[in-house]
Amino acid sequence: MARRLALGMTAWLLLAPGAAAQTDEQRQQFREEMRRIESLERVGQLSDAQAALDELLLEWPAEPSAVATAVRIYRRQGTLRNVLPVLERAVKVAPTSPALRQLQFGVLVDLGAKAQLREAGEAWLAEAPRSEAAYREYGIALRREGSLVETERVLRRGLDSVEDPTTLASELADIYLQQRRWALAADLWIVILDFSPRVGRDVVGYKLDTLGPAARPAAGALLARLADGGPAEQRELAAIAALYAGLPEVARRKAQALADELEGRERQEFLARFSEVATDLAQPALLDWAYREMLGSLAADTSRWEVARRIVEYDLSVGDTAAAEGTLDDFVERADAGTPTHRWASALLIRIRAAAGHADARDMLEDYARIYEDDDEFPSLVSVVAHASLQRGQPEEAARVLELVSDAGADPTVATTFMLTGALLAFYGGDYEEARLGFEVAAARLSGAARAEALRTLGFLRHGSAAELRAAAAAHRRNLEEGPLEAHDELVRGLQRATPSPARPALLLWAGELAIAGNALDGAETVLGRLGERYPESGEAPVAMMMLAEALALNGRRAEAIALLEELIIEYPESALTPIGRRRLAELREEVPRS
Amino acid sequence: MSRRLALVIVVVLASAGTAQAQYLLAPMDGEQSNHLRAYGLAYWVLGRGERVEWLLNYRAGSFLLPDAAEVRREAALRGVSVEPVGASRLAAIRAEIDGSNMEAVVLEKAPRIAVYTPPGSQPWDDAVTLALSYAGIEYEELWDPEVLGGELGRYDWLHLHHEDFTGQYSKFYLTYAGAAWLQEEVSRNRRVARAFGLPDSPSLKKAVAVKIREYVDGGGFLFAMCTATETIDLALAALGVDIAASYADGDAVEVDASARLNWESTFAFEGAAVFAEPALSAFSDIDGHLVNTPMRQPLGTFRLFDFSATIDPVATMLTQNHERVIRDFYGLTTSYRRSHLKPSVTVLAEEPGAPWVKYLHGNHGDGTWTFLGGHDPEDPQHVIGDPPTDLDLYPHSPGYRLILNNVLFPAAKKRHLKT
């Protein structure tokens, strides 16, 4: 679109000398008459507009705006063919005007006038054999007509005739890309690169960026044609093409070689461009590499910390906490204590260590408290470290960590963890009333999986008997300390000795979940089957069926899973799980693609 | 959705608690919770050897099924809404049908279904197998060796989808030259052609097209979509003419190929011109949309015609729907130019004001054929490599209902099947 606009501007400029021969007064009259004609057109008086335009064209036969209006008016009247003499006269007066030729070609294509289009196209080429616009516009018209072989032929002729092949090669390459003829497209890109490495890098790089999935084969074809040596721009394009081609190792090798040779600003700009493509193509390892390269040559200023921060973020986003820890350690060591960057790195390091279960998280927290006495983030860090202790089944350690905050109730995050810690300690210690109160308050403030877990335990505490709660508390702790299978065994053993209460279906469901998590399918079948048999009216019964069906399906027992899902749909039509069961049934029967 | 689900639940619960009614009505209007699977339920009942009544134009083409515990169970498993119908309600329904443009058509036999598709295709490759799989309707697959071996006679209904019967591999040969799936297709076609003593893929596909025409002549039901519709007629019109590009048969398209085509024995089209350009991914000027060419036309909507259910039950069956205006969808062949339709063709759906139509039907010999343009009604822009359509997301798809109308149509008692 922008190119066409530019072409139109060029046409005006080309016609400018002719126009200059007209006096300013005549030009003003022309403009006024055009405005009158356009207003007639707007109100639908097309025959009046056409009559006025015919008269105006006698004096201004090659004025593009007048000719374009004529084309529009004739088209609206359904008499497009009648505009051909106007166009012929116009191109006779200004045979090399791209705007007039473009109008003429457009009309001929719309009329299906194949022979006339070719006649006009060849005439223009004869008038302007070295004009890039002539080959391009003629080619575009042929392409619109659907004559791709001829389009190719005309653009190839142009490539042999014009001085700068960039536009025509790019146009022809686009046709080959549309046809998925990658090798031919890549050949043309090489032509552009040979003519101007910098333009080639930018044009081809932009093209790869906008090709979508087709970029992969196209980049592969380009890569096969790019020699190892050559100018830096060509080598940069090779590294980027390797990225698009899905060859990250090759991309890294080529980028490394180039980065080793480049210096200063050129090197930084290359690495920045490379990292942008790596970001677009979701290649965190290469992005990480590019950032580390950039980091190595940056001074220890704000931009350096900014790059380092992005490295850490990317390491964390791909789950590489070890790499993130390494960078952060380096960060903490180099940065001055008390600065914002040091504080940010220290806090993040504490969170990572806590999540990974490192015992030194508490020591780090104490160091942090000494340096950043009144830091706003400190209570939240305390909560994270305490919560990590809870996750490891160590509420006593969590309670010790929480003592680092003078007023645990002042900060909502710490208060919730404090409450949860107290509730768990009470639960494990057999003070069920205290535990119930603690979980009630904590559950209201928690979210996600932690909230679901707290609500489940709260359900046990509200409805379970003391013997059941002893079994549940022991299983809860074993799950955190040793794993789900051991917890399942503990729970089943404990429940065998306890009198069933209204909490029993929920406890059996949890036992089944633990068994599945511990890969003990037999145990899950036993316990969930018992739930269905003894408590068919409970809300947990359809959940147990769904859970077991999923586990059976995952373990290759498809027929049993199907039977169970059918039972779920028939027996529990009102359950919110039934539509999900129907979907899983369709998947198992291969009636729908697997989601 | 939740309202519809609630309806199914209510209906099933209500019916479970009441005495068994005589019939179950599967409504096909806005009250149906899964339109597509309702066809599968009707087919399943037919498969048990029981009769189904298709109530044309009654609540958008509802099904009247026998009331039995197994039918209720199957409806619940499929998520299909059914309503118990006792004697008095049935009398009221029949009175309404008698007094309106409606008709009750008896379906008495589950048609034996064959889908023409290369070995190893996934159900998701083709809108019809997608619909059949989703609705739970069984079908068998066959391809060139089975067709040429005379096995079509074993089936009541045959479906063709995106096969290119001009033998030019959908004219993807140049654009997808390096793609493994295309190389596999080329090699498979060449192998089969050799096995039957035929020189190339275009000759193979012409031989298959002739067999399919003979199948319809003999009383078979043909339903075709997408490229198959256009190219089977091109193949039949070009029995003595080379319309295939050189990559397919070793020599170029005949210079005056279009002028030499013989349209006498084609199903739907006449007077079309073939596109000889090998790189142009289109076959002829039959298609109005030409999706993969610079002449591509934008998608609009198409409108189903209303027919008299008593005078024209076949056309009525094929156009049963709860929506009459449907969003259009592309295929390598999307639509059919009116100017190339034979006078005997019945147009079932058109885009008003456009020079093309969408959905066609006609008789040929003792059989019938139906053509529906486009590839996948719920993937309007379909391009190669798109993820498969998940019909669980479109249980009310009006486009897919058209496909399933065709599947059940051969089950109708013979007196209804000729217009």
CSV table of C-alpha atoms in Angstrom, one decimal, chain A residues 174-543:
chain,number,residue,atom,x,y,z
A,174,ASP,CA,7.3,-13.4,-2.8
A,175,ILE,CA,5.7,-15.3,-5.6
A,176,TYR,CA,7.9,-18.2,-5.1
A,177,LEU,CA,7.3,-18.1,-1.4
A,178,GLN,CA,3.5,-18.1,-2.0
A,179,GLN,CA,4.1,-21.2,-4.2
A,180,ARG,CA,6.3,-22.7,-1.5
A,181,ARG,CA,9.3,-22.9,-3.9
A,182,TRP,CA,11.8,-22.1,-1.2
A,183,ALA,CA,15.0,-22.7,-3.2
A,184,LEU,CA,14.0,-20.3,-5.9
A,185,ALA,CA,13.0,-17.6,-3.4
A,186,ALA,CA,16.4,-18.1,-1.6
A,187,ASP,CA,18.3,-17.7,-4.9
A,188,LEU,CA,16.7,-14.3,-5.3
A,189,TRP,CA,17.5,-13.3,-1.8
A,190,ILE,CA,21.1,-14.1,-2.6
A,191,VAL,CA,20.9,-11.7,-5.6
A,192,ILE,CA,19.7,-8.9,-3.2
A,193,LEU,CA,22.5,-9.7,-0.7
A,194,ASP,CA,25.2,-9.8,-3.4
A,195,PHE,CA,24.0,-6.3,-4.6
A,196,SER,CA,23.9,-4.8,-1.2
A,197,PRO,CA,24.7,-6.9,2.0
A,198,ARG,CA,23.1,-4.4,4.3
A,199,VAL,CA,19.9,-4.0,2.3
A,200,GLY,CA,19.8,-7.7,1.8
A,201,ARG,CA,20.1,-8.4,5.5
A,202,ASP,CA,17.3,-6.0,6.3
A,203,VAL,CA,15.0,-7.0,3.5
A,204,VAL,CA,15.4,-10.7,4.0
A,205,GLY,CA,15.4,-10.5,7.8
A,206,TYR,CA,12.1,-8.6,7.6
A,207,LYS,CA,10.7,-11.2,5.2
A,208,LEU,CA,11.6,-14.1,7.5
A,209,ASP,CA,10.1,-12.2,10.4
A,210,THR,CA,6.8,-11.9,8.7
A,211,LEU,CA,6.5,-15.3,7.0
A,212,GLY,CA,5.1,-17.2,9.9
A,213,PRO,CA,5.5,-21.0,9.6
A,214,ALA,CA,6.8,-20.7,6.1
A,215,ALA,CA,9.9,-19.0,7.5
A,216,ARG,CA,11.4,-22.4,8.5
A,217,PRO,CA,11.7,-24.0,5.0
A,218,ALA,CA,12.6,-20.7,3.4
A,219,ALA,CA,15.3,-20.0,5.9
A,220,GLY,CA,16.6,-23.5,5.5
A,221,ALA,CA,16.9,-23.0,1.7
A,222,LEU,CA,18.7,-19.6,2.3
A,223,LEU,CA,21.1,-21.1,4.8
A,224,ALA,CA,22.1,-23.8,2.3
A,225,ARG,CA,23.1,-21.0,-0.1
A,226,LEU,CA,25.0,-18.7,2.3
A,227,ALA,CA,28.8,-19.3,2.4
A,228,ASP,CA,30.6,-19.3,5.7
A,229,GLY,CA,32.6,-16.2,4.9
A,230,GLY,CA,31.6,-12.9,3.4
A,231,PRO,CA,30.6,-9.6,4.8
A,232,ALA,CA,29.4,-9.3,8.4
A,233,GLU,CA,25.8,-8.5,7.3
A,234,GLN,CA,25.7,-11.8,5.3
A,235,ARG,CA,27.1,-13.8,8.3
A,236,GLU,CA,24.6,-12.2,10.6
A,237,LEU,CA,21.8,-13.2,8.2
A,238,ALA,CA,23.2,-16.7,8.2
A,239,ALA,CA,23.0,-16.9,12.0
A,240,ILE,CA,19.4,-15.5,12.0
A,241,ALA,CA,18.4,-17.8,9.1
A,242,ALA,CA,19.6,-20.8,11.2
A,243,LEU,CA,17.4,-19.6,14.0
A,244,TYR,CA,14.4,-19.5,11.7
A,245,ALA,CA,15.3,-22.8,10.1
A,246,GLY,CA,15.0,-24.4,13.6
A,247,LEU,CA,18.8,-25.1,13.9
A,248,PRO,CA,19.6,-23.4,17.2
A,249,GLU,CA,23.0,-25.0,17.5
A,250,VAL,CA,24.1,-23.8,14.1
A,251,ALA,CA,22.7,-20.4,14.9
A,252,ARG,CA,24.7,-20.2,18.1
A,253,ARG,CA,27.9,-21.3,16.4
A,254,LYS,CA,27.5,-18.8,13.6
A,255,ALA,CA,26.5,-16.0,16.0
A,256,GLN,CA,29.4,-16.8,18.4
A,257,ALA,CA,31.9,-16.7,15.5
A,258,LEU,CA,30.6,-13.3,14.4
A,259,ALA,CA,30.4,-11.9,17.9
A,260,ASP,CA,34.0,-12.9,18.5
A,261,GLU,CA,35.1,-10.8,15.5
A,262,LEU,CA,32.9,-7.7,16.0
A,263,GLU,CA,33.7,-5.0,18.4
A,264,GLY,CA,32.1,-2.1,20.2
A,265,ARG,CA,28.7,-0.8,19.1
A,266,GLU,CA,28.5,-3.0,16.0
A,267,ARG,CA,28.8,-6.1,18.3
A,268,GLN,CA,26.2,-4.9,20.7
A,269,GLU,CA,23.8,-4.0,17.9
A,270,PHE,CA,24.2,-7.5,16.4
A,271,LEU,CA,23.7,-9.2,19.7
A,272,ALA,CA,20.6,-7.1,20.3
A,273,ARG,CA,19.1,-8.0,16.9
A,274,PHE,CA,20.0,-11.6,17.5
A,275,SER,CA,18.3,-11.6,20.9
A,276,GLU,CA,15.2,-10.1,19.4
A,277,VAL,CA,14.8,-12.9,17.0
A,278,ALA,CA,15.6,-15.4,19.7
A,279,THR,CA,12.8,-13.9,21.8
A,280,ASP,CA,10.3,-14.0,18.9
A,281,LEU,CA,11.2,-17.7,18.2
A,282,ALA,CA,11.0,-18.7,21.9
A,283,GLN,CA,14.7,-19.7,22.1
A,284,PRO,CA,15.5,-18.9,25.7
A,285,ALA,CA,18.9,-20.7,25.6
A,286,LEU,CA,20.0,-18.5,22.7
A,287,LEU,CA,18.6,-15.4,24.3
A,288,ASP,CA,20.5,-16.3,27.4
A,289,TRP,CA,23.6,-16.7,25.4
A,290,ALA,CA,23.2,-13.3,23.7
A,291,TYR,CA,22.5,-11.6,27.0
A,292,ARG,CA,25.5,-13.1,28.6
A,293,GLU,CA,27.6,-12.0,25.7
A,294,MET,CA,26.2,-8.5,26.0
A,295,LEU,CA,26.8,-8.6,29.8
A,296,GLY,CA,30.4,-9.4,29.4
A,297,SER,CA,31.2,-6.3,27.6
A,298,LEU,CA,29.0,-3.9,29.5
A,299,ALA,CA,30.2,-1.6,32.2
A,300,ALA,CA,28.9,-2.1,35.7
A,301,ASP,CA,26.1,0.4,35.3
A,302,THR,CA,22.4,0.3,35.2
A,303,SER,CA,22.2,-1.3,31.7
A,304,ARG,CA,24.4,-4.1,32.9
A,305,TRP,CA,22.1,-4.9,35.8
A,306,GLU,CA,19.2,-4.7,33.5
A,307,VAL,CA,20.7,-7.3,31.1
A,308,ALA,CA,21.6,-9.5,34.1
A,309,ARG,CA,18.1,-9.2,35.5
A,310,ARG,CA,16.6,-10.4,32.1
A,311,ILE,CA,19.0,-13.3,32.1
A,312,VAL,CA,17.7,-14.4,35.5
A,313,GLU,CA,14.1,-13.9,34.4
A,314,TYR,CA,14.7,-16.1,31.4
A,315,ASP,CA,16.5,-18.8,33.4
A,316,LEU,CA,13.6,-18.9,35.8
A,317,SER,CA,11.0,-18.9,33.0
A,318,VAL,CA,12.6,-22.1,31.6
A,319,GLY,CA,12.9,-23.6,35.1
A,320,ASP,CA,16.7,-23.4,35.2
A,321,THR,CA,17.0,-22.3,38.8
A,322,ALA,CA,20.6,-23.5,39.1
A,323,ALA,CA,21.6,-21.0,36.3
A,324,ALA,CA,19.5,-18.3,37.9
A,325,GLU,CA,21.1,-18.9,41.3
A,326,GLY,CA,24.6,-18.7,39.8
A,327,THR,CA,23.9,-15.4,38.2
A,328,LEU,CA,22.3,-14.0,41.3
A,329,ASP,CA,25.2,-15.2,43.5
A,330,ASP,CA,27.5,-13.3,41.2
A,331,PHE,CA,25.2,-10.4,41.3
A,332,VAL,CA,25.1,-10.3,45.1
A,333,GLU,CA,28.9,-10.6,45.3
A,334,ARG,CA,29.6,-7.8,42.9
A,335,ALA,CA,27.0,-5.3,43.8
A,336,ASP,CA,27.4,-3.0,46.8
A,337,ALA,CA,25.3,-4.1,49.8
A,338,GLY,CA,22.5,-1.6,50.4
A,339,THR,CA,22.0,-0.7,46.8
A,340,PRO,CA,18.6,-1.5,45.1
A,341,THR,CA,20.2,-4.1,42.7
A,342,HIS,CA,21.9,-5.9,45.7
A,343,ARG,CA,18.6,-5.9,47.5
A,344,TRP,CA,16.6,-7.2,44.5
A,345,ALA,CA,19.1,-10.0,43.9
A,346,SER,CA,19.3,-11.0,47.6
A,347,ALA,CA,15.5,-11.2,47.9
A,348,LEU,CA,15.2,-13.3,44.7
A,349,LEU,CA,17.9,-15.6,45.8
A,350,ILE,CA,16.2,-16.2,49.2
A,351,ARG,CA,12.9,-17.1,47.3
A,352,ILE,CA,14.7,-19.5,45.0
A,353,ARG,CA,16.6,-21.2,47.8
A,354,ALA,CA,13.5,-21.5,49.9
A,355,ALA,CA,11.5,-23.0,47.1
A,356,ALA,CA,14.4,-25.5,46.4
A,357,GLY,CA,14.3,-26.5,50.1
A,358,HIS,CA,17.8,-25.2,50.9
A,359,ALA,CA,18.5,-25.1,54.6
A,360,ASP,CA,20.5,-21.9,54.3
A,361,ALA,CA,17.4,-19.8,53.4
A,362,ARG,CA,16.9,-18.9,57.0
A,363,ASP,CA,20.5,-17.7,57.5
A,364,MET,CA,20.2,-15.6,54.3
A,365,LEU,CA,17.0,-14.2,55.6
A,366,GLU,CA,18.7,-13.1,58.8
A,367,ASP,CA,21.5,-11.5,56.8
A,368,TYR,CA,18.9,-9.7,54.7
A,369,ALA,CA,17.1,-8.4,57.8
A,370,ARG,CA,20.4,-6.9,59.1
A,371,ILE,CA,21.1,-5.0,55.9
A,372,TYR,CA,17.5,-4.0,55.0
A,373,GLU,CA,16.0,-3.4,58.4
A,374,ASP,CA,12.7,-1.8,57.4
A,375,ASP,CA,12.3,-3.3,54.0
A,376,ASP,CA,8.7,-3.7,52.8
A,377,GLU,CA,9.5,-7.1,51.2
A,378,PHE,CA,10.9,-8.6,54.3
A,379,PRO,CA,7.6,-10.0,55.8
A,380,SER,CA,6.8,-11.6,52.5
A,381,LEU,CA,10.2,-13.3,52.4
A,382,VAL,CA,9.7,-14.6,55.9
A,383,SER,CA,6.4,-16.0,54.8
A,384,VAL,CA,8.0,-17.7,51.8
A,385,VAL,CA,10.7,-19.3,53.8
A,386,ALA,CA,8.2,-20.4,56.5
A,387,HIS,CA,5.8,-21.7,53.9
A,388,ALA,CA,8.7,-23.8,52.4
A,389,SER,CA,9.3,-25.3,55.8
A,390,LEU,CA,5.6,-26.2,56.0
A,391,GLN,CA,5.8,-27.9,52.6
A,392,ARG,CA,8.6,-30.1,53.9
A,393,GLY,CA,6.5,-31.1,56.9
A,394,GLN,CA,8.4,-29.0,59.3
A,395,PRO,CA,6.0,-26.7,61.1
A,396,GLU,CA,8.3,-26.3,64.0
A,397,GLU,CA,11.0,-24.8,61.7
A,398,ALA,CA,8.3,-22.6,60.1
A,399,ALA,CA,7.4,-21.3,63.6
A,400,ARG,CA,11.1,-20.4,64.3
A,401,VAL,CA,11.3,-18.5,61.0
A,402,LEU,CA,8.2,-16.6,61.7
A,403,GLU,CA,9.8,-15.3,64.9
A,404,LEU,CA,12.0,-13.1,62.7
A,405,VAL,CA,9.0,-10.8,62.3
A,406,SER,CA,8.3,-8.8,65.4
A,407,ASP,CA,4.5,-8.5,64.8
A,408,ALA,CA,3.3,-11.4,62.7
A,409,GLY,CA,-0.3,-10.1,62.6
A,410,ALA,CA,0.7,-6.7,61.0
A,411,ASP,CA,1.4,-8.1,57.6
A,412,PRO,CA,-1.4,-10.1,55.9
A,413,THR,CA,0.9,-12.5,54.1
A,414,VAL,CA,2.8,-13.3,57.3
A,415,ALA,CA,-0.4,-13.5,59.3
A,416,THR,CA,-1.8,-16.2,56.9
A,417,THR,CA,1.4,-18.3,57.1
A,418,PHE,CA,1.5,-17.8,60.8
A,419,MET,CA,-2.1,-19.0,61.1
A,420,LEU,CA,-1.5,-22.0,58.8
A,421,THR,CA,1.6,-22.9,60.7
A,422,GLY,CA,-0.3,-22.8,64.0
A,423,ALA,CA,-3.1,-24.8,62.5
A,424,LEU,CA,-0.8,-27.5,61.3
A,425,LEU,CA,1.1,-27.7,64.6
A,426,ALA,CA,-2.3,-28.1,66.3
A,427,PHE,CA,-3.4,-30.7,63.8
A,428,TYR,CA,-0.3,-32.8,64.2
A,429,GLY,CA,-0.4,-32.3,68.0
A,430,GLY,CA,-4.0,-33.5,68.3
A,431,ASP,CA,-5.6,-30.2,69.3
A,432,TYR,CA,-8.3,-30.4,66.6
A,433,GLU,CA,-10.4,-27.5,67.8
A,434,GLU,CA,-7.4,-25.2,67.6
A,435,ALA,CA,-6.5,-26.7,64.2
A,436,ARG,CA,-10.1,-26.1,62.9
A,437,LEU,CA,-10.1,-22.5,63.9
A,438,GLY,CA,-6.7,-21.9,62.4
A,439,PHE,CA,-7.6,-23.6,59.1
A,440,GLU,CA,-10.8,-21.6,58.9
A,441,VAL,CA,-9.0,-18.3,59.1
A,442,ALA,CA,-6.1,-19.4,56.9
A,443,ALA,CA,-8.4,-20.9,54.2
A,444,ALA,CA,-10.2,-17.6,53.8
A,445,ARG,CA,-7.0,-15.8,53.0
A,446,LEU,CA,-5.3,-18.5,50.9
A,447,SER,CA,-5.8,-19.1,47.2
A,448,GLY,CA,-5.3,-21.8,44.6
A,449,ALA,CA,-4.0,-25.2,45.5
A,450,ALA,CA,-3.1,-24.1,49.1
A,451,ARG,CA,-6.7,-23.0,49.7
A,452,ALA,CA,-8.1,-26.3,48.3
A,453,GLU,CA,-5.7,-28.2,50.5
A,454,ALA,CA,-6.7,-26.2,53.6
A,455,LEU,CA,-10.4,-26.6,52.8
A,456,ARG,CA,-10.0,-30.3,52.5
A,457,THR,CA,-8.3,-30.6,55.9
A,458,LEU,CA,-10.9,-28.3,57.3
A,459,GLY,CA,-13.6,-30.7,56.0
A,460,PHE,CA,-11.9,-33.6,57.9
A,461,LEU,CA,-11.7,-31.5,61.0
A,462,ARG,CA,-15.4,-30.5,60.9
A,463,HIS,CA,-16.8,-34.0,60.3
A,464,GLY,CA,-14.2,-36.5,61.3
A,465,SER,CA,-13.9,-38.6,64.4
A,466,ALA,CA,-10.9,-38.3,66.6
A,467,ALA,CA,-9.5,-41.6,65.4
A,468,GLU,CA,-10.0,-40.6,61.8
A,469,LEU,CA,-8.3,-37.3,62.4
A,470,ARG,CA,-5.3,-39.0,64.0
A,471,ALA,CA,-4.9,-41.1,60.9
A,472,ALA,CA,-5.4,-38.0,58.6
A,473,ALA,CA,-2.8,-36.0,60.5
A,474,ALA,CA,-0.2,-38.8,60.4
A,475,ALA,CA,-0.9,-39.3,56.7
A,476,HIS,CA,-0.6,-35.5,56.1
A,477,ARG,CA,2.8,-35.3,57.7
A,478,ARG,CA,4.0,-38.5,56.0
A,479,ASN,CA,2.9,-37.1,52.6
A,480,LEU,CA,5.1,-34.0,53.1
A,481,GLU,CA,8.0,-36.0,54.5
A,482,GLU,CA,8.1,-39.2,52.6
A,483,GLY,CA,5.6,-39.1,49.7
A,484,PRO,CA,2.1,-40.0,48.7
A,485,LEU,CA,2.4,-43.8,48.7
A,486,GLU,CA,3.5,-43.9,52.3
A,487,ALA,CA,0.8,-41.4,53.2
A,488,HIS,CA,-1.8,-43.6,51.5
A,489,ASP,CA,-0.7,-46.7,53.5
A,490,GLU,CA,-0.7,-44.7,56.7
A,491,LEU,CA,-4.2,-43.3,56.1
A,492,VAL,CA,-5.7,-46.7,55.1
A,493,ARG,CA,-4.2,-48.4,58.2
A,494,GLY,CA,-5.5,-45.6,60.4
A,495,LEU,CA,-9.0,-45.7,58.9
A,496,GLN,CA,-9.3,-49.4,59.4
A,497,ARG,CA,-9.1,-48.9,63.1
A,498,ALA,CA,-11.5,-45.9,63.2
A,499,THR,CA,-15.3,-45.8,63.3
A,500,PRO,CA,-16.6,-44.1,60.1
A,501,SER,CA,-17.9,-40.6,60.5
A,502,PRO,CA,-19.5,-38.3,57.9
A,503,ALA,CA,-15.9,-37.4,56.8
A,504,ARG,CA,-15.2,-41.0,55.7
A,505,PRO,CA,-16.1,-40.5,51.9
A,506,ALA,CA,-13.8,-37.5,51.7
A,507,LEU,CA,-11.0,-39.4,53.5
A,508,LEU,CA,-11.4,-42.4,51.2
A,509,LEU,CA,-11.2,-40.0,48.2
A,510,TRP,CA,-8.0,-38.5,49.6
A,511,ALA,CA,-6.6,-42.0,50.1
A,512,GLY,CA,-7.4,-42.8,46.5
A,513,GLU,CA,-5.8,-39.6,45.3
A,514,LEU,CA,-2.6,-40.4,47.3
A,515,ALA,CA,-2.5,-43.9,45.8
A,516,ILE,CA,-2.8,-42.6,42.3
A,517,ALA,CA,-0.1,-40.0,43.0
A,518,GLY,CA,2.1,-42.8,44.3
A,519,ASN,CA,1.5,-44.9,41.2
A,520,ALA,CA,-0.4,-47.6,43.3
A,521,LEU,CA,-3.4,-48.1,41.0
A,522,ASP,CA,-4.5,-51.3,42.8
A,523,GLY,CA,-4.7,-49.4,46.0
A,524,ALA,CA,-6.7,-46.6,44.3
A,525,GLU,CA,-9.1,-49.1,42.8
A,526,THR,CA,-9.7,-50.7,46.2
A,527,VAL,CA,-10.2,-47.5,48.1
A,528,LEU,CA,-12.2,-45.7,45.5
A,529,GLY,CA,-14.3,-48.8,44.8
A,530,ARG,CA,-15.1,-49.0,48.4
A,531,LEU,CA,-16.2,-45.4,48.4
A,532,GLY,CA,-18.6,-46.0,45.5
A,533,GLU,CA,-20.1,-49.1,47.1
A,534,ARG,CA,-20.5,-47.8,50.6
A,535,TYR,CA,-21.3,-44.1,49.9
A,536,PRO,CA,-23.0,-44.0,46.5
A,537,GLU,CA,-25.1,-40.9,47.5
A,538,SER,CA,-22.1,-38.9,48.7
A,539,GLY,CA,-20.8,-36.0,46.6
A,540,GLU,CA,-17.4,-37.7,46.5
A,541,ALA,CA,-18.7,-40.8,44.7
A,542,PRO,CA,-18.8,-39.3,41.1
A,543,VAL,CA,-15.5,-37.6,41.8
